[in-house]
PDB file of C-alpha atoms in Angstrom:
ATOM      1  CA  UNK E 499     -74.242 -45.240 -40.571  1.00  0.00           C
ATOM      2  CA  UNK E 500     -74.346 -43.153 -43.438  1.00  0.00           C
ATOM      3  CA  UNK E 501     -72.136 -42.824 -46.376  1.00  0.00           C
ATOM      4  CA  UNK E 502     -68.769 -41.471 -45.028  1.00  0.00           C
ATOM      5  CA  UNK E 503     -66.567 -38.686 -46.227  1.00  0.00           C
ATOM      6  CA  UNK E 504     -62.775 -39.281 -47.200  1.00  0.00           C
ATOM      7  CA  UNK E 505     -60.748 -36.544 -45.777  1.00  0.00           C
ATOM      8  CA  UNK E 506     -57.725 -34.464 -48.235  1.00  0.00           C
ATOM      9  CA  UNK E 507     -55.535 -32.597 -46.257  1.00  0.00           C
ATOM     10  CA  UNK E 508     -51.186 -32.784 -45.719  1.00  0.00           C
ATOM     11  CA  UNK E 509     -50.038 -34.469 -42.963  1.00  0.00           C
ATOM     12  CA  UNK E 510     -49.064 -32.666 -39.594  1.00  0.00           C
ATOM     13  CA  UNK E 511     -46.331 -30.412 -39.221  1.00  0.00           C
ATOM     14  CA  UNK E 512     -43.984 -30.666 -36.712  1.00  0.00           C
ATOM     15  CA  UNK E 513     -44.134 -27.664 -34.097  1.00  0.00           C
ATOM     16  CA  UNK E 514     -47.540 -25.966 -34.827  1.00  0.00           C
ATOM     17  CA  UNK E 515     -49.272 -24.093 -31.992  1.00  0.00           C
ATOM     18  CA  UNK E 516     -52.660 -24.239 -31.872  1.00  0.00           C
ATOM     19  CA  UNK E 517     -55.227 -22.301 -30.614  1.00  0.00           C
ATOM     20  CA  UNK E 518     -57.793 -22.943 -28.172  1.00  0.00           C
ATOM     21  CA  UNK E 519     -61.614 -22.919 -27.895  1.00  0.00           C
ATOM     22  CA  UNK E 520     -63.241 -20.153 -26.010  1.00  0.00           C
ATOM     23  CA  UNK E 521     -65.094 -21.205 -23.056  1.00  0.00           C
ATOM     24  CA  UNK E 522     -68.902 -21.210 -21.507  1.00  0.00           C
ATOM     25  CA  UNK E 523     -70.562 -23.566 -18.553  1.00  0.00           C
ATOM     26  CA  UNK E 524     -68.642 -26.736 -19.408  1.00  0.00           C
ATOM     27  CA  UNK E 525     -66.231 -25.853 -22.112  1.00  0.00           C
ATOM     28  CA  UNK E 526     -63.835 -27.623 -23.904  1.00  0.00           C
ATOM     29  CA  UNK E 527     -60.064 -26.276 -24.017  1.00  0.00           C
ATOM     30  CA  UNK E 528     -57.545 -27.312 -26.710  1.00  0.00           C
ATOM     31  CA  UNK E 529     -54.444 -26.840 -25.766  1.00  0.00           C
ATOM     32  CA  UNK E 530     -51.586 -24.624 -27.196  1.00  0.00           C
ATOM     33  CA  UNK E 531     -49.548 -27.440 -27.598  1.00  0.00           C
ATOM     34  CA  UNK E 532     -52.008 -30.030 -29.428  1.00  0.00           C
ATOM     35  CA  UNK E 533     -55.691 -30.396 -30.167  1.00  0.00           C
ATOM     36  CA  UNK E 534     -55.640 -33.564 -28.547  1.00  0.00           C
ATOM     37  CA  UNK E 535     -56.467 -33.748 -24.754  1.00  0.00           C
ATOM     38  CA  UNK E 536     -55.777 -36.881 -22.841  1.00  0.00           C
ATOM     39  CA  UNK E 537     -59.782 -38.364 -22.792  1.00  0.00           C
ATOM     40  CA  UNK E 538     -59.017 -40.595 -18.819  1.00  0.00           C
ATOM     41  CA  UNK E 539     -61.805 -42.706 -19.745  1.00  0.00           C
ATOM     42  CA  UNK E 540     -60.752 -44.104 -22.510  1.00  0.00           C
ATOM     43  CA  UNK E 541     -58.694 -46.585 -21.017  1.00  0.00           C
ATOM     44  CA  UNK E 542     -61.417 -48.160 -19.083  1.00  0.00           C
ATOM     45  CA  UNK E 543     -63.469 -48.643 -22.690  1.00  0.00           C
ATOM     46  CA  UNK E 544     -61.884 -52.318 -22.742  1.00  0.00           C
ATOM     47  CA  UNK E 545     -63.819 -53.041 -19.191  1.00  0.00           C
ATOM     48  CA  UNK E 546     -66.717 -52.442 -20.865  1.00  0.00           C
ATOM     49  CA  UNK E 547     -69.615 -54.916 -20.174  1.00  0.00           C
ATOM     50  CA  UNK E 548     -70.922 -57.110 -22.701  1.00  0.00           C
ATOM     51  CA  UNK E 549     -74.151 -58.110 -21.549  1.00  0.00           C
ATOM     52  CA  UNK E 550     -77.471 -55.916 -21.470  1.00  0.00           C
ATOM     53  CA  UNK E 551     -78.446 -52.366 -21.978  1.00  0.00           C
ATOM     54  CA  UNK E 552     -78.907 -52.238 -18.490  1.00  0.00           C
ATOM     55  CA  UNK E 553     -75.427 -53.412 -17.124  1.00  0.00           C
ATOM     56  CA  UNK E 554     -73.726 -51.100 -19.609  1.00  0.00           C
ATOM     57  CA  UNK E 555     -75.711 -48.135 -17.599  1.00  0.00           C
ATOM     58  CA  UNK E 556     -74.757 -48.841 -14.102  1.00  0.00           C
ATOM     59  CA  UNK E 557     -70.755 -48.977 -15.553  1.00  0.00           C
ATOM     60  CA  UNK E 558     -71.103 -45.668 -17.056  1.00  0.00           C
ATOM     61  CA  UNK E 559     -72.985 -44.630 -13.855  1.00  0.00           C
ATOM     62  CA  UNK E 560     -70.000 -45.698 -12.137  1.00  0.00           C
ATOM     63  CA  UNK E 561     -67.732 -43.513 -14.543  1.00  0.00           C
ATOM     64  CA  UNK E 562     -69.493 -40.980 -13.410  1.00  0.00           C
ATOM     65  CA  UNK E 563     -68.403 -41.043  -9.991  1.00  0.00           C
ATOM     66  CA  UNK E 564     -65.079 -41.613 -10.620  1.00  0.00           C
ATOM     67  CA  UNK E 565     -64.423 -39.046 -13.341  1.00  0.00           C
ATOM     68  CA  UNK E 566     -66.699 -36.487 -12.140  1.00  0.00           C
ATOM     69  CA  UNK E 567     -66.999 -33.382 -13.657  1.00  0.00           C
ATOM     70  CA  UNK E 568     -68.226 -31.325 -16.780  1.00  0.00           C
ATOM     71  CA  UNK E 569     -65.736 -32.881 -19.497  1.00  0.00           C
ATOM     72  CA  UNK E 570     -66.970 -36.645 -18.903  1.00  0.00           C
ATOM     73  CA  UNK E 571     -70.133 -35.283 -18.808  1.00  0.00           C
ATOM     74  CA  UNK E 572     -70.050 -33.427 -22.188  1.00  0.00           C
ATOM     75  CA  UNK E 573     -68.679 -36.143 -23.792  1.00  0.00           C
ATOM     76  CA  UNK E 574     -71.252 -38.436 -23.023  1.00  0.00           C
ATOM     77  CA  UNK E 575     -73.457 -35.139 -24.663  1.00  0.00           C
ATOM     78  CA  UNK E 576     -70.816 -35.068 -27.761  1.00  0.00           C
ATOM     79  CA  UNK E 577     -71.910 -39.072 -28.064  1.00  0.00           C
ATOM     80  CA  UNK E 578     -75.648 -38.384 -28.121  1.00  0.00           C
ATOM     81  CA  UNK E 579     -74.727 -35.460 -30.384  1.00  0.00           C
ATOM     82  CA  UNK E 580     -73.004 -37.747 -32.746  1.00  0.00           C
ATOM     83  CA  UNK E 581     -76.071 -40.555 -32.744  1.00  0.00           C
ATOM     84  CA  UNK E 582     -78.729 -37.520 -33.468  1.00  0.00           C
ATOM     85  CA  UNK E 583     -76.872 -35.859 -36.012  1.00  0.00           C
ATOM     86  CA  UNK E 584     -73.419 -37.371 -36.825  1.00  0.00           C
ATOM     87  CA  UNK E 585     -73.108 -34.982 -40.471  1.00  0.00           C
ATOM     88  CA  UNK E 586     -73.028 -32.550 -37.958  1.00  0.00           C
ATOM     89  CA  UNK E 587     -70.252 -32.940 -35.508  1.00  0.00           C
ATOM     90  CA  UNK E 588     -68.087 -34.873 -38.432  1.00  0.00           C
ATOM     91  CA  UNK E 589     -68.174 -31.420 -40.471  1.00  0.00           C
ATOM     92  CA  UNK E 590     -67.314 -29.704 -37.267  1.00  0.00           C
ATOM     93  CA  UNK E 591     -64.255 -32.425 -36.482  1.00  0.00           C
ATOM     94  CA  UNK E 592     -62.954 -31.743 -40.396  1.00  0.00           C
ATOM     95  CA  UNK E 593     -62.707 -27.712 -39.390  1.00  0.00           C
ATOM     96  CA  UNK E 594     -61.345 -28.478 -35.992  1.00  0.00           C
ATOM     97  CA  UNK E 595     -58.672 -31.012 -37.863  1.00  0.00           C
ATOM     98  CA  UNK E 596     -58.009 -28.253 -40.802  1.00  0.00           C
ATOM     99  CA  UNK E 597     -57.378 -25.606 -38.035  1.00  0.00           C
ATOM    100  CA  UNK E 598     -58.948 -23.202 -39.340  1.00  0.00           C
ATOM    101  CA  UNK E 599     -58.505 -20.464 -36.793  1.00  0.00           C
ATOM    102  CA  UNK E 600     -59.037 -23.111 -34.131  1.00  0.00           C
ATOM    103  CA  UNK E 601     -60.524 -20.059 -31.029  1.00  0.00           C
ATOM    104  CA  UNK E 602     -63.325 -19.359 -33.393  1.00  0.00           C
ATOM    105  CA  UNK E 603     -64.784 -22.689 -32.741  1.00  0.00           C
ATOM    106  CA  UNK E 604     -66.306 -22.049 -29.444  1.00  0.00           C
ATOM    107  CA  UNK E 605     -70.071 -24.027 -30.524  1.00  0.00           C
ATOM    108  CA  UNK E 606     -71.280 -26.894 -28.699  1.00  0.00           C
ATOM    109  CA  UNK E 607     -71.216 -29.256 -31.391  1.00  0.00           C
ATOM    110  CA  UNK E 608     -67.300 -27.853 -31.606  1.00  0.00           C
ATOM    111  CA  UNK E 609     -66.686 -28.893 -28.599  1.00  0.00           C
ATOM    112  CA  UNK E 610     -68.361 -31.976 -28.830  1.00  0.00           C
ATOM    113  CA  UNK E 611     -66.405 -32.513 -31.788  1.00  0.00           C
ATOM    114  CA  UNK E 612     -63.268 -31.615 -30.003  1.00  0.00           C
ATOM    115  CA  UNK E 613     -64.110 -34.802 -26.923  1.00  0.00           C
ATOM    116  CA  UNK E 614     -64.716 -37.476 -30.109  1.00  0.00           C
ATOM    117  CA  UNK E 615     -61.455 -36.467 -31.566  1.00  0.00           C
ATOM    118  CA  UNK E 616     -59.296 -36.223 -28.229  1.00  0.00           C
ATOM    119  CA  UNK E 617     -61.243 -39.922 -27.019  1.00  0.00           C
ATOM    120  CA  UNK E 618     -60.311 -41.502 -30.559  1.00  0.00           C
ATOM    121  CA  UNK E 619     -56.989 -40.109 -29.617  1.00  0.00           C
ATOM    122  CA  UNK E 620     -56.640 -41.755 -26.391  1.00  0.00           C
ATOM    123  CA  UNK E 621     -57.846 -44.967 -27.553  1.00  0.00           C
ATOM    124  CA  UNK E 622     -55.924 -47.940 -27.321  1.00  0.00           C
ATOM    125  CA  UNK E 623     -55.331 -49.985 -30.269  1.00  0.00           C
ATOM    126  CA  UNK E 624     -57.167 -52.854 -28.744  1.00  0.00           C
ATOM    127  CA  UNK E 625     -60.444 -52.528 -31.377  1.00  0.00           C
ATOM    128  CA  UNK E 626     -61.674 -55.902 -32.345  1.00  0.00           C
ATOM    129  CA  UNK E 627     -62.618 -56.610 -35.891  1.00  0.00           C
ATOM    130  CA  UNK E 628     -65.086 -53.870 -36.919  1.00  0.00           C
ATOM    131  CA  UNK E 629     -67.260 -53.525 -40.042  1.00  0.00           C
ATOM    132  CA  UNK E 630     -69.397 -50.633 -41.762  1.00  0.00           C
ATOM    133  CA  UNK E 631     -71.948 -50.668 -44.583  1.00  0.00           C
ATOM    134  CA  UNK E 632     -72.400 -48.479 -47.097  1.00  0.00           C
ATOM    135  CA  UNK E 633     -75.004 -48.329 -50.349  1.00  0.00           C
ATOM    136  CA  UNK E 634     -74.655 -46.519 -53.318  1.00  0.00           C
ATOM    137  CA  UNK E 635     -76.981 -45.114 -56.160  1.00  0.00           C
ATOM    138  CA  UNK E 636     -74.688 -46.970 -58.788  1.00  0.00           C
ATOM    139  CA  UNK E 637     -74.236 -49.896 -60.367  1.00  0.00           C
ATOM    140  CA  UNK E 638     -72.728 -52.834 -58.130  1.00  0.00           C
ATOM    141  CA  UNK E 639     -70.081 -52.907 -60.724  1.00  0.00           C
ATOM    142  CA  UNK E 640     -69.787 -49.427 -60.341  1.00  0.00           C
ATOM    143  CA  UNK E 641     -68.796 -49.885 -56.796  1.00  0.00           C
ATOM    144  CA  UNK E 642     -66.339 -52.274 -57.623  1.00  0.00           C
ATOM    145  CA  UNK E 643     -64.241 -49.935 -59.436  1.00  0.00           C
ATOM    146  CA  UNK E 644     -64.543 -47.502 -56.693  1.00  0.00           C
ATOM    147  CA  UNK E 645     -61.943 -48.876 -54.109  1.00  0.00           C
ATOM    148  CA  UNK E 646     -59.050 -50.563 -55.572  1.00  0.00           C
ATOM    149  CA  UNK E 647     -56.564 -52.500 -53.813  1.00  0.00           C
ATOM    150  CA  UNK E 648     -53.402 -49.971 -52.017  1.00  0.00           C
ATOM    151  CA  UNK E 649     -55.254 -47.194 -52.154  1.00  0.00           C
ATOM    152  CA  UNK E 650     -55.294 -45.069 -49.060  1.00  0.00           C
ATOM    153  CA  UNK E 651     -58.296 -44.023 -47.227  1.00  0.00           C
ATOM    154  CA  UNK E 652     -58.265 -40.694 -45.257  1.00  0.00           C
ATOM    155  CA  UNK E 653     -61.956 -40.442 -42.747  1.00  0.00           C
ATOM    156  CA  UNK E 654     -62.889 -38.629 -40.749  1.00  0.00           C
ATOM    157  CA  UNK E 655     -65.130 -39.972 -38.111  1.00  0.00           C
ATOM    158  CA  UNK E 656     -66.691 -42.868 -39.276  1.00  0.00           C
ATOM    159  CA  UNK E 657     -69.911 -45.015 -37.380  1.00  0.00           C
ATOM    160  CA  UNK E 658     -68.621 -48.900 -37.513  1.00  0.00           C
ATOM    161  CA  UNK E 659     -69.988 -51.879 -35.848  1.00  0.00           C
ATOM    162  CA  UNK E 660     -68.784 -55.399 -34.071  1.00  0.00           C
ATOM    163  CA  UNK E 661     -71.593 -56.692 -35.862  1.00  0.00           C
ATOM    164  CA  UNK E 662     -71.220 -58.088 -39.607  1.00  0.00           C
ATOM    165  CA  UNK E 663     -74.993 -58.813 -39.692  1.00  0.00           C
ATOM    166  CA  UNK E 664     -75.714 -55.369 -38.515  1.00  0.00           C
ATOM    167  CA  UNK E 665     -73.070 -53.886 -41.396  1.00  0.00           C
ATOM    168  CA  UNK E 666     -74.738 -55.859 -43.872  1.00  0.00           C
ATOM    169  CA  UNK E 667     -78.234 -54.694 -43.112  1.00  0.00           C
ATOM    170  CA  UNK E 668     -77.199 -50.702 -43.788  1.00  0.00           C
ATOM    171  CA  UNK E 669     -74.955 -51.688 -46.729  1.00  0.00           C
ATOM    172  CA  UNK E 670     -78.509 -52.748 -48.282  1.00  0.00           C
ATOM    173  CA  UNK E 671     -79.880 -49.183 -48.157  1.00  0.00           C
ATOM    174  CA  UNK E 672     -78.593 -46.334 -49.961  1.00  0.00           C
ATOM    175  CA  UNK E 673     -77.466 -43.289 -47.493  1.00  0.00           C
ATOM    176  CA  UNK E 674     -79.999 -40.659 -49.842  1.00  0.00           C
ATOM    177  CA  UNK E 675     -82.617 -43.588 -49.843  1.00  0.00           C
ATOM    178  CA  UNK E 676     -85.304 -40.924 -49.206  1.00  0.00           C
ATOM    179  CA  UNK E 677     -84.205 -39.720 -52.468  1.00  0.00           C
ATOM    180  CA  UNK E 678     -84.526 -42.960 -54.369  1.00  0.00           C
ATOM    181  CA  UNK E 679     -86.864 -44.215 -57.650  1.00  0.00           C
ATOM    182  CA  UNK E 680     -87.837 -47.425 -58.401  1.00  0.00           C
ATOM    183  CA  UNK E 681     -85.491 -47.341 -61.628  1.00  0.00           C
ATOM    184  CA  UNK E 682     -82.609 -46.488 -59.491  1.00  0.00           C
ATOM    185  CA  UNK E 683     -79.452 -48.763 -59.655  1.00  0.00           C
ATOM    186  CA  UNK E 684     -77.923 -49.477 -56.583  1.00  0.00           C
ATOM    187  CA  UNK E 685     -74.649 -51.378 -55.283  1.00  0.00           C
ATOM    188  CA  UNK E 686     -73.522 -52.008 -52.213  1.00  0.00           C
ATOM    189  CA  UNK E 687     -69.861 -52.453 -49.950  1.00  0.00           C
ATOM    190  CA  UNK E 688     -68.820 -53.872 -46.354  1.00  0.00           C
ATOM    191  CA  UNK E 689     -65.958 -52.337 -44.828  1.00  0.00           C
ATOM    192  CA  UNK E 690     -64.072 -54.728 -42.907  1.00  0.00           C
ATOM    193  CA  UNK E 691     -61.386 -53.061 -40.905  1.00  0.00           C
ATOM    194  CA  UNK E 692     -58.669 -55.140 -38.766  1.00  0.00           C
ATOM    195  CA  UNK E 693     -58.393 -55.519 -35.169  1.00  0.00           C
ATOM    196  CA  UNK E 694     -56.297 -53.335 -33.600  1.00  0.00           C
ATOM    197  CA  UNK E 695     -57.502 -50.026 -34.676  1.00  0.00           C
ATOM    198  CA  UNK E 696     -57.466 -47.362 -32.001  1.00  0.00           C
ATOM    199  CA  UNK E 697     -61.128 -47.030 -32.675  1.00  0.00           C
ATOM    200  CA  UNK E 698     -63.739 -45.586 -30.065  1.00  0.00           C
ATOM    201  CA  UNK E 699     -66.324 -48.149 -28.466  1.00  0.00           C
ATOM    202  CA  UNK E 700     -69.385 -46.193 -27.848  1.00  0.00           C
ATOM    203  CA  UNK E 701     -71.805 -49.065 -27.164  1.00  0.00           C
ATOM    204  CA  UNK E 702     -72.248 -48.231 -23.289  1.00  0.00           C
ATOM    205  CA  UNK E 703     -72.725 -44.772 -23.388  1.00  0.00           C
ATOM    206  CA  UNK E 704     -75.550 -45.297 -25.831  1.00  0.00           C
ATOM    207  CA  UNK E 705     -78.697 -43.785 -23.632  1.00  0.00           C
ATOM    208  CA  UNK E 706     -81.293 -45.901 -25.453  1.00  0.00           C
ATOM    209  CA  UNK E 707     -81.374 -48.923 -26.859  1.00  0.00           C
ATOM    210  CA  UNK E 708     -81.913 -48.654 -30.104  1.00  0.00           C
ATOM    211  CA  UNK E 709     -78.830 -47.670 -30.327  1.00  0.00           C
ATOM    212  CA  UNK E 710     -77.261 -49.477 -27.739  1.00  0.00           C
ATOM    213  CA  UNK E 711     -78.188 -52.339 -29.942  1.00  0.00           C
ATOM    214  CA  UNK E 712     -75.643 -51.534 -33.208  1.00  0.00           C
ATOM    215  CA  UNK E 713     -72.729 -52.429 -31.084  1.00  0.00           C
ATOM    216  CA  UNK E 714     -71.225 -48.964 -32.242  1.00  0.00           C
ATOM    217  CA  UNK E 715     -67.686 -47.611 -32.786  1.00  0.00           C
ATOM    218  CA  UNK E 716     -66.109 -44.746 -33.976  1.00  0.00           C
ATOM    219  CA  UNK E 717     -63.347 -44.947 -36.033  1.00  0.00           C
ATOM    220  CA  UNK E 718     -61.031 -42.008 -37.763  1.00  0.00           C
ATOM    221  CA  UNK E 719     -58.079 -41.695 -39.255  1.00  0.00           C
ATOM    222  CA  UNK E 720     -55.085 -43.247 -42.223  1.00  0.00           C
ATOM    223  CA  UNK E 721     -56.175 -46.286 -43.858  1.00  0.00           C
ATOM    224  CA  UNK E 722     -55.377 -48.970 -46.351  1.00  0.00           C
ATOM    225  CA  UNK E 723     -57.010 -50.933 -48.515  1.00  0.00           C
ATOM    226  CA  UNK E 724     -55.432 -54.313 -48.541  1.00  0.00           C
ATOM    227  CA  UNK E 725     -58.096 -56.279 -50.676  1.00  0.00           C
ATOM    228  CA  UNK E 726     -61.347 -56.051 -52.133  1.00  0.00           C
ATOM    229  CA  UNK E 727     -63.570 -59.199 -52.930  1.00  0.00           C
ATOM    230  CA  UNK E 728     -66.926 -60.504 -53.520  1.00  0.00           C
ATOM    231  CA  UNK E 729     -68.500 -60.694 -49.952  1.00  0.00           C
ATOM    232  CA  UNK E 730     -71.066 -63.787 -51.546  1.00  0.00           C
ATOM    233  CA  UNK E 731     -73.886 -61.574 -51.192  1.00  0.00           C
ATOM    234  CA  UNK E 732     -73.344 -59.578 -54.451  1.00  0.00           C
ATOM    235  CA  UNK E 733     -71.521 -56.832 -52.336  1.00  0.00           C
ATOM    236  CA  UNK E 734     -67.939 -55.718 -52.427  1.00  0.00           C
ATOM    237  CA  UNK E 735     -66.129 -56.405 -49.209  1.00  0.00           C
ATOM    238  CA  UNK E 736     -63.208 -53.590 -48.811  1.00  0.00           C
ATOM    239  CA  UNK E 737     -60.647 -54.675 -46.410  1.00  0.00           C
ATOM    240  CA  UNK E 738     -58.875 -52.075 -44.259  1.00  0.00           C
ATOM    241  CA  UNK E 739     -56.190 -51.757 -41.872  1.00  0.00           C
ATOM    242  CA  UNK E 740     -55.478 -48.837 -40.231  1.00  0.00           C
ATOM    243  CA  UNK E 741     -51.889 -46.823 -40.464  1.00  0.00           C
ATOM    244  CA  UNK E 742     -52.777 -43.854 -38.235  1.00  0.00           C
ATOM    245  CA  UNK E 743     -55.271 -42.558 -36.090  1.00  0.00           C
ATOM    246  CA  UNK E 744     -57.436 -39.608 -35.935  1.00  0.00           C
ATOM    247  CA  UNK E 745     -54.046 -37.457 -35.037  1.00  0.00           C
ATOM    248  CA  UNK E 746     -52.640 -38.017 -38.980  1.00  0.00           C
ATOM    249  CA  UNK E 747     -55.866 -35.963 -40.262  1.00  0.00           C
ATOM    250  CA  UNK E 748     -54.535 -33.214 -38.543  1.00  0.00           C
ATOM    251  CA  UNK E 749     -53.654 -30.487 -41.065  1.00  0.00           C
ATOM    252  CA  UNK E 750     -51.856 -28.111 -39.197  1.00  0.00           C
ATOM    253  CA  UNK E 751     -52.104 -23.943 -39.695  1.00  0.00           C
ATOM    254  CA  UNK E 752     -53.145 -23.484 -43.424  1.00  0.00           C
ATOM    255  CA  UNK E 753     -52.370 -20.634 -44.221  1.00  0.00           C
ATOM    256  CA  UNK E 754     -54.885 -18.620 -46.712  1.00  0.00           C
ATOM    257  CA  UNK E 755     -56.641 -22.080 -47.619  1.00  0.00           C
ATOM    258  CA  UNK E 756     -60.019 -22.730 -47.852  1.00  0.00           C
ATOM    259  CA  UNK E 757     -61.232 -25.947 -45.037  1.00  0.00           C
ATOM    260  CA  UNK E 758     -60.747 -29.205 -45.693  1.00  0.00           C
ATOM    261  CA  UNK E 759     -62.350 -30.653 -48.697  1.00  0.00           C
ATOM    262  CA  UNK E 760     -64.510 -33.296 -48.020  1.00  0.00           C
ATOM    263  CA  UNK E 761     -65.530 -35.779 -50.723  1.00  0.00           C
ATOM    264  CA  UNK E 762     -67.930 -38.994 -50.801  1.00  0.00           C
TER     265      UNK E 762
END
């Protein structure tokens, strides 16, 4: 769960067309009408078991049967895709959101980009409390200044967790800590985000364990800081709740613009 990016862009027009994503063995289209595709599955996320690596296989085993066919199959690609390389697909999903001549984007890791962001879509607002950490090479007070209370958070794709134990153990390593010194500074924040958020479990369709284990979400789109407080740790808890989902990133045609800026 590495440090995420905020996302700068205008909201949505009403009316755009956009384009769609050429095809190969599999493909994903995007419609003329939106970018976001109805994702079937989704709906059955809140069946998901709770119990063992194991049980959560034979359900999405059973998905498989009943939503046969090469989309429900990529996107259980575009979620392995996302746990091996998540900087990856997110900068893809930011160029897919700016629409930046949309049919050029006919890459896997597009159109794995393109599943995450029509799933997230789809999902219900039904998320229970979620949390993320994050570490920083600054200062804890430093961090503190960092989010302030109303301020509104625009992300793209962001890895959160049921788990505040499992938050708390990333927000104690920086995101570059291959880069680190011994004399470097470093602070730390838990996102807390409220329940409700149309976030995207991914916990079953985690092939191994390891990550199976993280309890892992995805979560995109509007937010708002509603508080920030000592956590008792000597980290800043950030409280969120979300105002829209992944569709209020979407920029619509700019024209002549360079792609969406992303910044730490």
């Amino acid at each position: 769960m590495e440090l995420g990016e905020t996302l700068h862009m205008p909201l949505p027009r009403a009316g755009h067309r956009v384009a769609r994503t050429a095809g190969g063995p599999g493909h994903h289209t995007v419609p003329h009408s939106s970018l976001f595709c109805p994702a079937p599955w989704v709906a059955e996320l809140p069946k998901a078991p709770k119990g063992s690596a194991w049980e959560s296989g034979q359900w999405v085993a059973r998905l498989r049967q009943r939503f046969s066919g090469p989309s429900f199959e990529e996107f259980l690609r575009a979620v392995r895709g996302w746990q091996m390389n998540s900087a990856r697909l997110k900068h893809c999903c930011a160029e897919l959101l700016a629409d930046e001549g949309v049919h050029r984007f006919s890459s896997e890791p597009h159109q794995h980009a393109a599943l995450l962001l029509d799933s997230l879509a789809a999902a219900p607002a039904q998320a229970p409390v979620l949390y993320r950490g994050l570490g920083f090479f600054m200062p804890q007070d430093e961090v503190d200044r960092r989010f302030q209370e109303r301020a509104i958070l625009r992300l793209l794709p962001q890895s959160f967790t049921a788990s505040h134990d499992i938050a708390a153990g990333f927000a104690g390593v920086p995101w570059q800590a291959h880069e680190a010194t011994p004399d470097d500074s470093t602070g730390a924040a838990i996102f807390r985000l409220a329940p409700g958020s149309r976030s995207l479990l991914l916990e079953p369709f985690s092939a191994e364990e390891r990550f199976w284990m993280e309890n892992e979400w995805l979560a995109a789109g509007t937010f708002e800081i509603t508080s920030c407080s000592s956590d008792g740790e000597g980290r800043l808890l950030v409280d969120l709740v979300q105002r829209g989902g992944v569709k209020s990133l979407h920029a619509g045609r700019r024209r002549g613009g360079p792609p969406a800026a992303l910044h730490p």
